[in-house]
Amino acid sequence: MTERVACIGYGALTPVGPSASASYQAVREGRSALRSYEGMFGCKEPFVASLFEQRDRFEGYSFMESIAIRAAREALDAAAINPSSPRVAFVLSSIKGNIEALGQEDVSLSVSAARIARFFQNPNMPIVVSNACISGVAALLQGRRMLLSGQWDAVVVVGAEVQSRFIITGFQSLKALSAAPCKPFDADRDGLNLGEAAAAMVLARSDRGWELADGAIRNDANHISGPSRTGEGSYNALRYVLSSFAPEELAFVNAHGTATRYNDEMEAISLRRAGLPGVPVNSLKGCFGHTMGAAGILESILSMQACEQGCVLPTRGFSTLGVSEPLRVSAQAQSCTGRAFVKLLSGFGGVNGALLFRKGGER
Amino acid sequence: MRVCKTITIPGNTSLTGLYAEKVGNYPKFFKMDTLSKLGFLATELLLEGEADRFISREDRAVLLFSRSGSVCDDSHFAKSMEDYPSPSLFVYTLPNIVAGEIAIRNNYRGETSAFVLEQYDKERIRHVVEEAFQDRTTRSAIVGWVDVRSDTDWTCEVSLIEK
């Protein structure tokens, strides 16, 4: 049995597109669903976010579970596997799940995960990876590890996040939100926007498709709500995934790029320390905002499609470099030749995650 | 894998009392939520007397499991929203913050992760820990089931496991 873990199907549902390919096309064309809202979710202050307009749900499922199911279905159809097999596992990545129902029902993330898995008649207890903003990367890494353990034939990794008064008020209390569409890596960046999305990947040991070649999670051991000034954890995660891979082969690095002052500066330092200042860097937060539990999976899926088309996706909102390191931030869509990319994320709790995706090596 | 040592903290234990008795010089403790206080104190007891304890290391992971995640602090933050939303409560509305607190205290630069399961499942947890040892740097892990249902009702069992 091959030790190569690959993505054999993916799906996504975003405010700019009802599928992974439609979402990709929208980003490629520089579209964004970021707009300003007043009074939405009962929030006292206005905010800018990327939200779904249609909020249909399957009967008996929350909106978050419904979009997760739709993304998973697209991925499963593409992978053409039977999700009810006892050899298939579900991994859910969500940060706040159904938090808007707090006080009315059991909002444990495990309840949502079980509902999503049962929708597909899957018999196994799903696992939820709840690692703050790196949850999507951590969930994909968990999927890879489960497959390498030999216990599973396929792992369905689903990420989903919906917005609520709880989350928006929380980020407002931290003064982390921008009052305008965010500007990743820009000199004028002044905070992030929140977003809603669902994304799913089916992983399996396979000789075909994009390989999820390696991954790592590293802690800064510095502060629970601020990134390391030296990019410690991010650099250590990057160094790990590039330990047997030449950086020249990378088409690009898809950064977290939330557009907060501290995050983007920290990532710039991490990339310089890892010897990657020559590699194109982009952030997709200007299209979707920060989609939290969905971000790692959604941004990896878009990056795969971009890399296949030989394209570095544009960093919407970026115009003038505003970090202390000479990063090659991709302002416009540009062409690239590499067949591999790195996905980076960082989050509260001092966590940082890196994944290496590689095309080729198929037999 | 080898379990080196296990610590449990029964529900209703006075955490401030336990802190005063066993630690006493880490004022950050007082700003933590119950989940972080528990994870922190259990780890303090677990690592008591370990040689070279606070020297920075990347080879030890912190892997915490629960059913309830951060629901207890979620309720506290939701209550604060009605009046003055508290940023310090909001930060703790993430199940992995406790792993970050343990990493900061002990200078661990390795993997830290939080997982949520429908119910306690010893076998399943063992598998996830074994899988975490696939990381080529990880040699040992602090592994715990820290499930906080309320500020007085919890299950807290934390072990030190070697590869």
Short mmCIF file of C-alpha atoms in Angstrom, two decimals:
data_model
loop_
_atom_site.label_atom_id
_atom_site.label_comp_id
_atom_site.label_asym_id
_atom_site.label_seq_id
_atom_site.Cartn_x
_atom_site.Cartn_y
_atom_site.Cartn_z
CA MET A 1 0.00 0.00 0.00
CA THR A 2 1.36 3.41 -0.96
CA GLU A 3 2.42 5.82 1.78
CA ARG A 4 1.42 8.72 -0.43
CA VAL A 5 -1.55 10.61 1.09
CA ALA A 6 -3.46 12.53 -1.55
CA CYS A 7 -6.54 14.64 -2.00
CA ILE A 8 -8.90 12.56 -4.14
CA GLY A 9 -11.81 15.01 -4.09
CA TYR A 10 -12.70 18.45 -2.82
CA GLY A 11 -15.67 20.75 -2.44
CA ALA A 12 -16.36 24.28 -1.23
CA LEU A 13 -19.22 26.63 -0.64
CA THR A 14 -18.46 30.33 -0.26
CA PRO A 15 -20.34 33.62 -0.55
CA VAL A 16 -18.63 34.13 -3.94
CA GLY A 17 -19.36 30.68 -5.37
CA PRO A 18 -21.54 27.60 -4.86
CA SER A 19 -18.70 25.14 -5.60
CA ALA A 20 -14.92 24.85 -5.36
CA SER A 21 -14.42 25.71 -9.04
CA ALA A 22 -16.88 28.64 -8.96
CA SER A 23 -15.15 29.99 -5.85
CA TYR A 24 -11.79 29.66 -7.59
CA GLN A 25 -13.05 31.50 -10.67
CA ALA A 26 -14.38 34.34 -8.52
CA VAL A 27 -11.07 34.74 -6.69
CA ARG A 28 -9.17 34.55 -9.97
CA GLU A 29 -11.27 37.45 -11.24
CA GLY A 30 -10.59 39.44 -8.08
CA ARG A 31 -14.15 39.29 -6.74
CA SER A 32 -15.00 39.54 -3.04
CA ALA A 33 -18.12 39.24 -0.92
CA LEU A 34 -16.80 41.57 1.77
CA ARG A 35 -19.30 44.29 2.55
CA SER A 36 -20.45 46.27 5.50
CA TYR A 37 -23.34 45.21 7.72
CA GLU A 38 -25.34 47.15 10.25
CA GLY A 39 -27.57 45.51 12.83
CA MET A 40 -26.81 42.05 11.38
CA PHE A 41 -27.07 39.22 14.00
CA GLY A 42 -28.16 41.90 16.48
CA CYS A 43 -24.61 43.31 16.68
CA LYS A 44 -24.50 46.78 18.21
CA GLU A 45 -21.59 48.00 16.07
CA PRO A 46 -21.41 47.82 12.26
CA PHE A 47 -18.84 45.46 10.72
CA VAL A 48 -17.40 44.32 7.39
CA ALA A 49 -17.67 40.61 6.66
CA SER A 50 -18.16 38.01 3.92
CA LEU A 51 -21.51 36.33 4.64
CA PHE A 52 -23.86 34.00 2.78
CA GLU A 53 -27.02 35.71 1.52
CA GLN A 54 -28.95 32.47 1.13
CA ARG A 55 -29.19 30.88 4.55
CA ASP A 56 -31.16 27.71 3.68
CA ARG A 57 -30.66 24.74 5.90
CA PHE A 58 -31.45 21.05 5.72
CA GLU A 59 -34.31 20.17 8.03
CA GLY A 60 -32.95 19.05 11.39
CA TYR A 61 -29.53 20.63 10.76
CA SER A 62 -28.10 24.01 11.67
CA PHE A 63 -26.90 26.37 8.94
CA MET A 64 -23.27 25.56 9.77
CA GLU A 65 -23.96 21.82 9.51
CA SER A 66 -25.89 22.36 6.27
CA ILE A 67 -23.04 24.14 4.49
CA ALA A 68 -20.57 21.57 5.83
CA ILE A 69 -22.75 18.79 4.38
CA ARG A 70 -22.98 20.51 1.00
CA ALA A 71 -19.21 20.97 0.75
CA ALA A 72 -18.62 17.37 1.90
CA ARG A 73 -21.10 16.07 -0.68
CA GLU A 74 -19.28 17.85 -3.50
CA ALA A 75 -15.96 16.40 -2.30
CA LEU A 76 -17.41 12.89 -1.90
CA ASP A 77 -19.00 12.98 -5.36
CA ALA A 78 -15.65 13.95 -6.85
CA ALA A 79 -13.83 11.24 -4.90
CA ALA A 80 -16.49 8.63 -5.72
CA ILE A 81 -16.14 6.79 -2.42
CA ASN A 82 -18.81 5.34 -0.17
CA PRO A 83 -18.96 7.51 3.00
CA SER A 84 -20.99 4.89 4.90
CA SER A 85 -18.05 2.47 4.94
CA PRO A 86 -16.66 1.62 8.41
CA ARG A 87 -13.21 2.26 6.87
CA VAL A 88 -14.05 5.95 6.30
CA ALA A 89 -13.63 8.57 9.04
CA PHE A 90 -14.85 12.15 9.36
CA VAL A 91 -12.76 14.97 10.80
CA LEU A 92 -14.45 18.32 11.48
CA SER A 93 -12.71 21.66 11.69
CA SER A 94 -14.81 24.42 13.22
CA ILE A 95 -13.95 26.98 15.83
CA LYS A 96 -17.31 28.06 17.17
CA GLY A 97 -19.73 25.65 15.45
CA ASN A 98 -23.32 26.39 16.48
CA ILE A 99 -22.37 28.96 19.12
CA GLU A 100 -25.35 31.18 18.24
CA ALA A 101 -27.57 28.51 19.87
CA LEU A 102 -25.68 28.67 23.19
CA GLY A 103 -28.13 28.38 26.07
CA GLN A 104 -30.81 26.85 23.83
CA GLU A 105 -29.21 23.56 22.83
CA ASP A 106 -26.06 21.46 23.25
CA VAL A 107 -23.51 23.41 21.21
CA SER A 108 -20.63 20.94 21.67
CA LEU A 109 -18.72 20.74 18.38
CA SER A 110 -18.90 16.95 18.73
CA VAL A 111 -22.69 17.06 18.31
CA SER A 112 -22.37 18.90 14.97
CA ALA A 113 -19.62 16.56 13.83
CA ALA A 114 -21.77 13.53 14.63
CA ARG A 115 -24.75 14.98 12.75
CA ILE A 116 -22.61 15.65 9.67
CA ALA A 117 -21.12 12.13 9.73
CA ARG A 118 -24.56 10.52 10.29
CA PHE A 119 -26.00 12.48 7.33
CA PHE A 120 -23.70 10.33 5.18
CA GLN A 121 -24.59 7.18 7.20
CA ASN A 122 -21.04 7.02 8.45
CA PRO A 123 -20.86 4.68 11.48
CA ASN A 124 -17.74 6.07 13.18
CA MET A 125 -17.36 8.66 15.91
CA PRO A 126 -15.97 11.74 14.17
CA ILE A 127 -13.14 13.75 15.68
CA VAL A 128 -13.18 17.54 15.91
CA VAL A 129 -9.92 19.42 15.71
CA SER A 130 -10.42 22.69 17.56
CA ASN A 131 -7.11 24.45 17.35
CA ALA A 132 -8.24 28.07 16.99
CA CYS A 133 -7.46 29.63 13.61
CA ILE A 134 -5.17 26.80 12.48
CA SER A 135 -7.95 24.20 12.85
CA GLY A 136 -8.26 23.57 9.09
CA VAL A 137 -4.54 22.88 8.67
CA ALA A 138 -4.52 20.80 11.86
CA ALA A 139 -7.55 18.78 10.64
CA LEU A 140 -5.87 18.01 7.30
CA LEU A 141 -2.72 16.95 9.15
CA GLN A 142 -4.85 14.75 11.41
CA GLY A 143 -6.42 13.18 8.31
CA ARG A 144 -3.00 12.48 6.83
CA ARG A 145 -1.82 10.84 10.05
CA MET A 146 -4.93 8.67 10.31
CA LEU A 147 -4.34 7.36 6.80
CA LEU A 148 -0.67 6.66 7.47
CA SER A 149 -1.69 4.65 10.55
CA GLY A 150 -3.31 2.20 8.12
CA GLN A 151 -6.61 2.06 9.98
CA TRP A 152 -8.64 3.95 7.39
CA ASP A 153 -9.19 3.86 3.65
CA ALA A 154 -10.37 7.45 3.39
CA VAL A 155 -10.77 10.46 5.67
CA VAL A 156 -13.28 13.21 4.94
CA VAL A 157 -11.95 16.48 6.35
CA VAL A 158 -14.67 19.12 6.57
CA GLY A 159 -14.26 22.72 7.70
CA ALA A 160 -17.17 25.09 8.27
CA GLU A 161 -17.76 28.37 10.01
CA VAL A 162 -20.74 30.69 10.22
CA GLN A 163 -20.72 34.10 11.84
CA SER A 164 -22.73 35.20 14.83
CA ARG A 165 -23.06 38.00 17.32
CA PHE A 166 -20.85 35.96 19.66
CA ILE A 167 -17.85 35.84 17.31
CA ILE A 168 -18.18 39.33 15.88
CA THR A 169 -18.64 40.97 19.28
CA GLY A 170 -15.64 39.01 20.54
CA PHE A 171 -13.34 40.17 17.76
CA GLN A 172 -14.68 43.72 18.17
CA SER A 173 -13.84 43.56 21.88
CA LEU A 174 -10.27 42.63 20.90
CA LYS A 175 -10.22 45.57 18.45
CA ALA A 176 -9.05 43.16 15.77
CA LEU A 177 -11.57 44.05 13.04
CA SER A 178 -11.04 46.53 10.24
CA ALA A 179 -13.89 48.90 9.46
CA ALA A 180 -13.10 48.46 5.72
CA PRO A 181 -12.21 45.51 3.47
CA CYS A 182 -8.94 44.11 4.83
CA LYS A 183 -5.51 44.79 3.30
CA PRO A 184 -3.19 41.82 3.85
CA PHE A 185 0.53 42.72 4.09
CA ASP A 186 -0.27 46.32 3.11
CA ALA A 187 1.24 49.39 4.75
CA ASP A 188 -2.28 50.63 5.61
CA ARG A 189 -3.62 47.35 6.97
CA ASP A 190 -5.61 47.86 10.15
CA GLY A 191 -7.30 44.58 11.01
CA LEU A 192 -9.15 41.55 9.76
CA ASN A 193 -12.65 40.82 8.44
CA LEU A 194 -14.59 37.72 9.41
CA GLY A 195 -16.14 35.35 6.89
CA GLU A 196 -18.36 32.33 6.39
CA ALA A 197 -17.50 29.29 4.29
CA ALA A 198 -17.44 25.53 4.15
CA ALA A 199 -14.80 23.40 2.47
CA ALA A 200 -14.04 19.69 2.37
CA MET A 201 -11.33 17.35 1.15
CA VAL A 202 -11.40 13.59 0.85
CA LEU A 203 -7.95 12.20 1.64
CA ALA A 204 -6.78 8.69 0.81
CA ARG A 205 -3.58 6.76 0.17
CA SER A 206 -3.37 7.14 -3.56
CA ASP A 207 -0.85 7.37 -6.37
CA ARG A 208 -2.88 10.07 -8.09
CA GLY A 209 -3.92 13.63 -7.29
CA TRP A 210 -2.36 16.31 -5.11
CA GLU A 211 -0.17 14.86 -2.41
CA LEU A 212 -0.50 16.19 1.13
CA ALA A 213 3.21 15.60 1.52
CA ASP A 214 3.88 16.82 5.05
CA GLY A 215 2.60 19.01 7.85
CA ALA A 216 3.52 20.36 11.25
CA ILE A 217 2.06 22.28 14.17
CA ARG A 218 4.37 24.34 16.40
CA ASN A 219 3.70 26.60 19.37
CA ASP A 220 5.33 29.99 19.94
CA ALA A 221 5.38 29.47 23.73
CA ASN A 222 5.06 33.24 23.91
CA HIS A 223 1.54 34.64 24.32
CA ILE A 224 -2.01 33.25 24.11
CA SER A 225 -3.44 36.07 21.97
CA GLY A 226 -0.44 37.65 20.23
CA PRO A 227 1.99 36.12 17.73
CA SER A 228 5.69 35.75 18.46
CA ARG A 229 7.83 38.77 17.49
CA THR A 230 10.36 36.38 15.97
CA GLY A 231 7.85 34.17 14.15
CA GLU A 232 9.14 31.27 16.24
CA GLY A 233 6.34 28.71 15.85
CA SER A 234 5.55 29.60 12.26
CA TYR A 235 9.23 29.34 11.32
CA ASN A 236 9.62 26.01 13.12
CA ALA A 237 6.55 24.59 11.34
CA LEU A 238 7.84 25.84 7.97
CA ARG A 239 11.33 24.50 8.60
CA TYR A 240 9.84 21.12 9.42
CA VAL A 241 7.79 20.77 6.22
CA LEU A 242 10.68 22.02 4.07
CA SER A 243 13.29 19.81 5.73
CA SER A 244 13.59 17.55 2.71
CA PHE A 245 12.23 19.84 0.04
CA ALA A 246 14.01 22.53 -1.98
CA PRO A 247 12.26 25.93 -1.63
CA GLU A 248 13.01 26.71 -5.32
CA GLU A 249 10.41 24.11 -6.23
CA LEU A 250 7.63 26.04 -4.48
CA ALA A 251 5.21 27.87 -6.77
CA PHE A 252 4.10 30.07 -3.87
CA VAL A 253 3.31 30.26 -0.19
CA ASN A 254 -0.34 30.84 0.65
CA ALA A 255 0.02 32.74 3.92
CA HIS A 256 -2.50 33.30 6.69
CA GLY A 257 -2.32 37.06 5.88
CA THR A 258 -5.17 38.18 8.12
CA ALA A 259 -4.24 41.87 7.68
CA THR A 260 -3.68 42.52 11.37
CA ARG A 261 -0.44 44.44 12.01
CA TYR A 262 1.06 41.69 14.13
CA ASN A 263 0.12 38.58 12.16
CA ASP A 264 1.40 39.74 8.79
CA GLU A 265 4.66 41.09 10.22
CA MET A 266 5.19 37.83 12.10
CA GLU A 267 4.66 35.77 8.92
CA ALA A 268 7.08 37.98 6.99
CA ILE A 269 9.77 37.32 9.61
CA SER A 270 9.03 33.60 9.58
CA LEU A 271 9.28 33.43 5.77
CA ARG A 272 12.58 35.33 5.78
CA ARG A 273 14.02 33.05 8.45
CA ALA A 274 12.96 30.02 6.40
CA GLY A 275 14.89 31.38 3.41
CA LEU A 276 11.79 32.07 1.31
CA PRO A 277 11.86 35.81 0.52
CA GLY A 278 12.13 35.03 -3.22
CA VAL A 279 8.99 32.87 -3.30
CA PRO A 280 5.68 34.56 -4.25
CA VAL A 281 3.33 34.98 -1.28
CA ASN A 282 -0.41 35.59 -1.31
CA SER A 283 -3.34 35.85 1.08
CA LEU A 284 -6.99 35.20 0.18
CA LYS A 285 -8.51 37.04 3.16
CA GLY A 286 -9.44 40.01 0.92
CA CYS A 287 -11.93 37.74 -0.91
CA PHE A 288 -13.50 35.75 1.94
CA GLY A 289 -12.34 37.41 5.12
CA HIS A 290 -11.09 35.07 7.81
CA THR A 291 -13.27 31.98 7.51
CA MET A 292 -11.81 30.52 10.72
CA GLY A 293 -12.38 26.74 10.83
CA ALA A 294 -12.88 26.60 7.05
CA ALA A 295 -9.84 28.74 6.16
CA GLY A 296 -7.11 26.09 6.07
CA ILE A 297 -9.14 23.72 3.90
CA LEU A 298 -10.71 26.36 1.63
CA GLU A 299 -7.44 28.18 0.98
CA SER A 300 -5.63 24.88 0.30
CA ILE A 301 -8.29 23.88 -2.25
CA LEU A 302 -8.04 27.24 -4.04
CA SER A 303 -4.25 27.03 -3.98
CA MET A 304 -4.32 23.56 -5.58
CA GLN A 305 -6.49 24.83 -8.41
CA ALA A 306 -4.28 27.89 -8.87
CA CYS A 307 -1.09 25.85 -8.92
CA GLU A 308 -2.57 23.52 -11.53
CA GLN A 309 -3.36 26.51 -13.72
CA GLY A 310 0.15 27.90 -13.17
CA CYS A 311 -1.29 30.90 -11.35
CA VAL A 312 -0.49 32.72 -8.13
CA LEU A 313 -3.84 34.13 -7.01
CA PRO A 314 -4.04 37.86 -6.32
CA THR A 315 -3.90 39.28 -2.80
CA ARG A 316 -7.01 41.41 -2.91
CA GLY A 317 -6.60 44.58 -0.84
CA PHE A 318 -2.80 44.66 -1.08
CA SER A 319 -1.01 47.52 -2.83
CA THR A 320 2.06 48.76 -0.89
CA LEU A 321 4.27 46.40 1.07
CA GLY A 322 3.92 47.16 4.76
CA VAL A 323 6.03 44.55 6.52
CA SER A 324 9.68 44.84 7.47
CA GLU A 325 10.86 42.01 5.21
CA PRO A 326 11.12 42.12 1.39
CA LEU A 327 8.26 39.71 0.63
CA ARG A 328 7.14 39.08 -2.94
CA VAL A 329 3.43 39.61 -2.23
CA SER A 330 1.36 38.80 -5.30
CA ALA A 331 -0.83 41.88 -5.82
CA GLN A 332 -2.25 40.71 -9.16
CA ALA A 333 -2.68 37.19 -10.47
CA GLN A 334 0.69 36.12 -11.88
CA SER A 335 2.02 33.01 -13.55
CA CYS A 336 4.15 30.42 -11.81
CA THR A 337 5.86 27.18 -12.74
CA GLY A 338 6.35 25.20 -9.52
CA ARG A 339 4.32 22.09 -8.73
CA ALA A 340 4.15 22.54 -4.98
CA PHE A 341 3.00 25.10 -2.43
CA VAL A 342 2.95 25.69 1.31
CA LYS A 343 -0.17 26.65 3.27
CA LEU A 344 0.44 28.60 6.48
CA LEU A 345 -1.87 29.49 9.36
CA SER A 346 -1.39 30.91 12.84
CA GLY A 347 -3.80 31.38 15.71
CA PHE A 348 -4.59 32.14 19.32
CA GLY A 349 -3.01 29.85 21.84
CA GLY A 350 0.33 30.49 20.09
CA VAL A 351 -0.34 27.82 17.47
CA ASN A 352 1.12 27.78 13.96
CA GLY A 353 0.58 25.25 11.22
CA ALA A 354 2.22 24.51 7.88
CA LEU A 355 1.27 22.03 5.17
CA LEU A 356 3.24 21.06 2.08
CA PHE A 357 1.20 20.11 -1.00
CA ARG A 358 2.89 18.61 -4.03
CA LYS A 359 1.71 17.59 -7.48
CA GLY A 360 3.59 14.93 -9.32
CA GLY A 361 5.13 11.76 -8.08
CA GLU A 362 2.04 10.02 -9.47
CA ARG A 363 2.64 6.57 -10.83
CA MET B 1 4.13 4.27 24.00
CA ARG B 2 4.69 4.34 27.74
CA VAL B 3 2.59 6.19 30.30
CA CYS B 4 5.10 7.67 32.77
CA LYS B 5 2.75 9.32 35.24
CA THR B 6 -0.92 10.34 35.57
CA ILE B 7 -2.57 13.08 37.62
CA THR B 8 -6.28 13.54 38.28
CA ILE B 9 -7.99 16.56 39.83
CA PRO B 10 -11.44 15.66 41.21
CA GLY B 11 -14.43 17.94 40.56
CA ASN B 12 -15.11 20.59 43.17
CA THR B 13 -11.44 20.80 44.19
CA SER B 14 -10.49 24.35 45.20
CA LEU B 15 -8.19 25.29 42.33
CA THR B 16 -7.01 28.45 44.06
CA GLY B 17 -6.18 26.36 47.12
CA LEU B 18 -4.29 23.81 45.03
CA TYR B 19 -2.41 26.64 43.30
CA ALA B 20 -1.42 28.22 46.61
CA GLU B 21 -0.24 24.88 47.97
CA LYS B 22 1.64 23.58 44.92
CA VAL B 23 2.68 26.56 42.74
CA GLY B 24 2.27 30.03 44.23
CA ASN B 25 4.55 32.09 41.95
CA TYR B 26 2.71 32.32 38.62
CA PRO B 27 0.21 35.23 38.83
CA LYS B 28 -1.02 34.58 35.25
CA PHE B 29 -2.95 31.72 36.85
CA PHE B 30 -5.57 34.14 38.18
CA LYS B 31 -6.63 35.40 34.76
CA MET B 32 -7.18 31.89 33.39
CA ASP B 33 -10.59 30.28 32.92
CA THR B 34 -11.42 27.03 34.74
CA LEU B 35 -10.32 24.86 31.79
CA SER B 36 -6.90 26.52 31.65
CA LYS B 37 -6.51 26.50 35.44
CA LEU B 38 -7.17 22.76 35.49
CA GLY B 39 -4.83 21.93 32.62
CA PHE B 40 -2.17 24.17 34.11
CA LEU B 41 -2.42 22.73 37.64
CA ALA B 42 -2.55 19.11 36.46
CA THR B 43 0.59 19.70 34.40
CA GLU B 44 2.31 21.37 37.36
CA LEU B 45 1.65 18.25 39.46
CA LEU B 46 2.61 15.97 36.60
CA LEU B 47 5.98 17.62 35.99
CA GLU B 48 6.90 18.26 39.62
CA GLY B 49 10.57 17.46 40.02
CA GLU B 50 11.29 16.86 36.34
CA ALA B 51 14.93 17.68 35.55
CA ASP B 52 15.62 20.64 33.20
CA ARG B 53 11.94 21.40 33.27
CA PHE B 54 11.74 24.95 31.89
CA ILE B 55 14.40 24.66 29.21
CA SER B 56 12.93 25.36 25.77
CA ARG B 57 12.10 22.19 23.85
CA GLU B 58 10.35 21.22 20.63
CA ASP B 59 10.12 17.46 21.20
CA ARG B 60 7.17 17.46 23.62
CA ALA B 61 3.58 17.81 22.39
CA VAL B 62 0.52 18.87 24.37
CA LEU B 63 -2.61 17.00 23.23
CA LEU B 64 -5.84 17.72 25.07
CA PHE B 65 -9.24 16.12 24.59
CA SER B 66 -12.74 16.89 25.86
CA ARG B 67 -16.42 16.74 25.03
CA SER B 68 -17.33 20.19 26.29
CA GLY B 69 -14.59 22.22 24.64
CA SER B 70 -14.74 25.80 25.94
CA VAL B 71 -18.51 25.83 26.62
CA CYS B 72 -18.10 26.97 30.24
CA ASP B 73 -16.15 30.11 29.28
CA ASP B 74 -18.44 30.55 26.24
CA SER B 75 -21.30 31.12 28.70
CA HIS B 76 -19.27 33.63 30.72
CA PHE B 77 -18.37 35.61 27.59
CA ALA B 78 -21.99 35.49 26.31
CA LYS B 79 -23.11 36.94 29.64
CA SER B 80 -20.53 39.73 29.40
CA MET B 81 -21.84 40.62 25.89
CA GLU B 82 -25.06 41.91 27.40
CA ASP B 83 -23.13 44.54 29.29
CA TYR B 84 -19.49 45.06 28.36
CA PRO B 85 -18.03 42.32 26.13
CA SER B 86 -14.85 41.16 27.84
CA PRO B 87 -11.85 40.60 25.53
CA SER B 88 -10.09 38.58 28.23
CA LEU B 89 -13.06 36.19 28.50
CA PHE B 90 -13.33 35.99 24.69
CA VAL B 91 -9.75 34.75 24.30
CA TYR B 92 -10.57 31.72 26.46
CA THR B 93 -13.56 30.74 24.27
CA LEU B 94 -11.19 28.41 22.41
CA PRO B 95 -10.54 24.84 23.60
CA ASN B 96 -6.84 25.03 22.70
CA ILE B 97 -5.90 28.02 24.86
CA VAL B 98 -5.18 25.72 27.79
CA ALA B 99 -2.58 23.89 25.65
CA GLY B 100 -1.04 27.28 24.86
CA GLU B 101 -0.91 28.18 28.57
CA ILE B 102 0.93 24.91 29.28
CA ALA B 103 3.35 25.60 26.39
CA ILE B 104 4.08 29.13 27.67
CA ARG B 105 4.64 27.98 31.25
CA ASN B 106 6.99 25.17 30.25
CA ASN B 107 8.58 26.73 27.15
CA TYR B 108 7.30 24.00 24.83
CA ARG B 109 7.71 24.87 21.16
CA GLY B 110 6.40 21.59 19.86
CA GLU B 111 2.90 20.65 18.71
CA THR B 112 -0.09 21.75 20.77
CA SER B 113 -3.56 20.53 19.80
CA ALA B 114 -7.10 20.31 21.16
CA PHE B 115 -9.65 17.71 20.08
CA VAL B 116 -13.36 17.34 20.81
CA LEU B 117 -15.01 13.90 20.95
CA GLU B 118 -18.65 12.92 21.49
CA GLN B 119 -17.61 10.92 24.54
CA TYR B 120 -14.51 9.76 26.38
CA ASP B 121 -12.97 6.94 24.34
CA LYS B 122 -9.67 5.62 25.62
CA GLU B 123 -8.86 3.67 22.44
CA ARG B 124 -9.60 6.58 20.16
CA ILE B 125 -7.44 8.90 22.22
CA ARG B 126 -4.61 6.35 22.18
CA HIS B 127 -4.79 6.28 18.38
CA VAL B 128 -4.63 10.07 18.08
CA VAL B 129 -1.62 10.15 20.40
CA GLU B 130 0.12 7.42 18.41
CA GLU B 131 -0.61 9.36 15.23
CA ALA B 132 0.86 12.52 16.78
CA PHE B 133 4.11 10.62 17.30
CA GLN B 134 4.41 10.42 13.50
CA ASP B 135 5.86 13.93 13.83
CA ARG B 136 9.59 13.28 13.47
CA THR B 137 10.45 15.69 16.31
CA THR B 138 7.92 14.60 18.94
CA ARG B 139 9.34 12.24 21.59
CA SER B 140 6.89 12.73 24.46
CA ALA B 141 3.46 14.23 25.04
CA ILE B 142 1.31 15.64 27.78
CA VAL B 143 -2.05 14.01 27.09
CA GLY B 144 -5.23 14.84 28.92
CA TRP B 145 -8.97 14.48 29.07
CA VAL B 146 -9.94 17.85 30.56
CA ASP B 147 -13.69 18.21 30.25
CA VAL B 148 -15.15 21.25 31.99
CA ARG B 149 -18.94 21.19 32.20
CA SER B 150 -19.15 24.05 34.69
CA ASP B 151 -16.85 25.92 37.08
CA THR B 152 -17.37 23.16 39.67
CA ASP B 153 -18.09 20.09 37.55
CA TRP B 154 -15.30 18.58 35.49
CA THR B 155 -13.19 15.54 34.67
CA CYS B 156 -9.46 16.13 34.59
CA GLU B 157 -6.93 13.38 33.97
CA VAL B 158 -3.55 14.27 32.50
CA SER B 159 -0.65 11.93 31.70
CA LEU B 160 2.93 12.16 30.53
CA ILE B 161 3.48 9.69 27.70
CA GLU B 162 6.75 8.76 26.00
CA LYS B 163 6.98 7.49 22.44
#
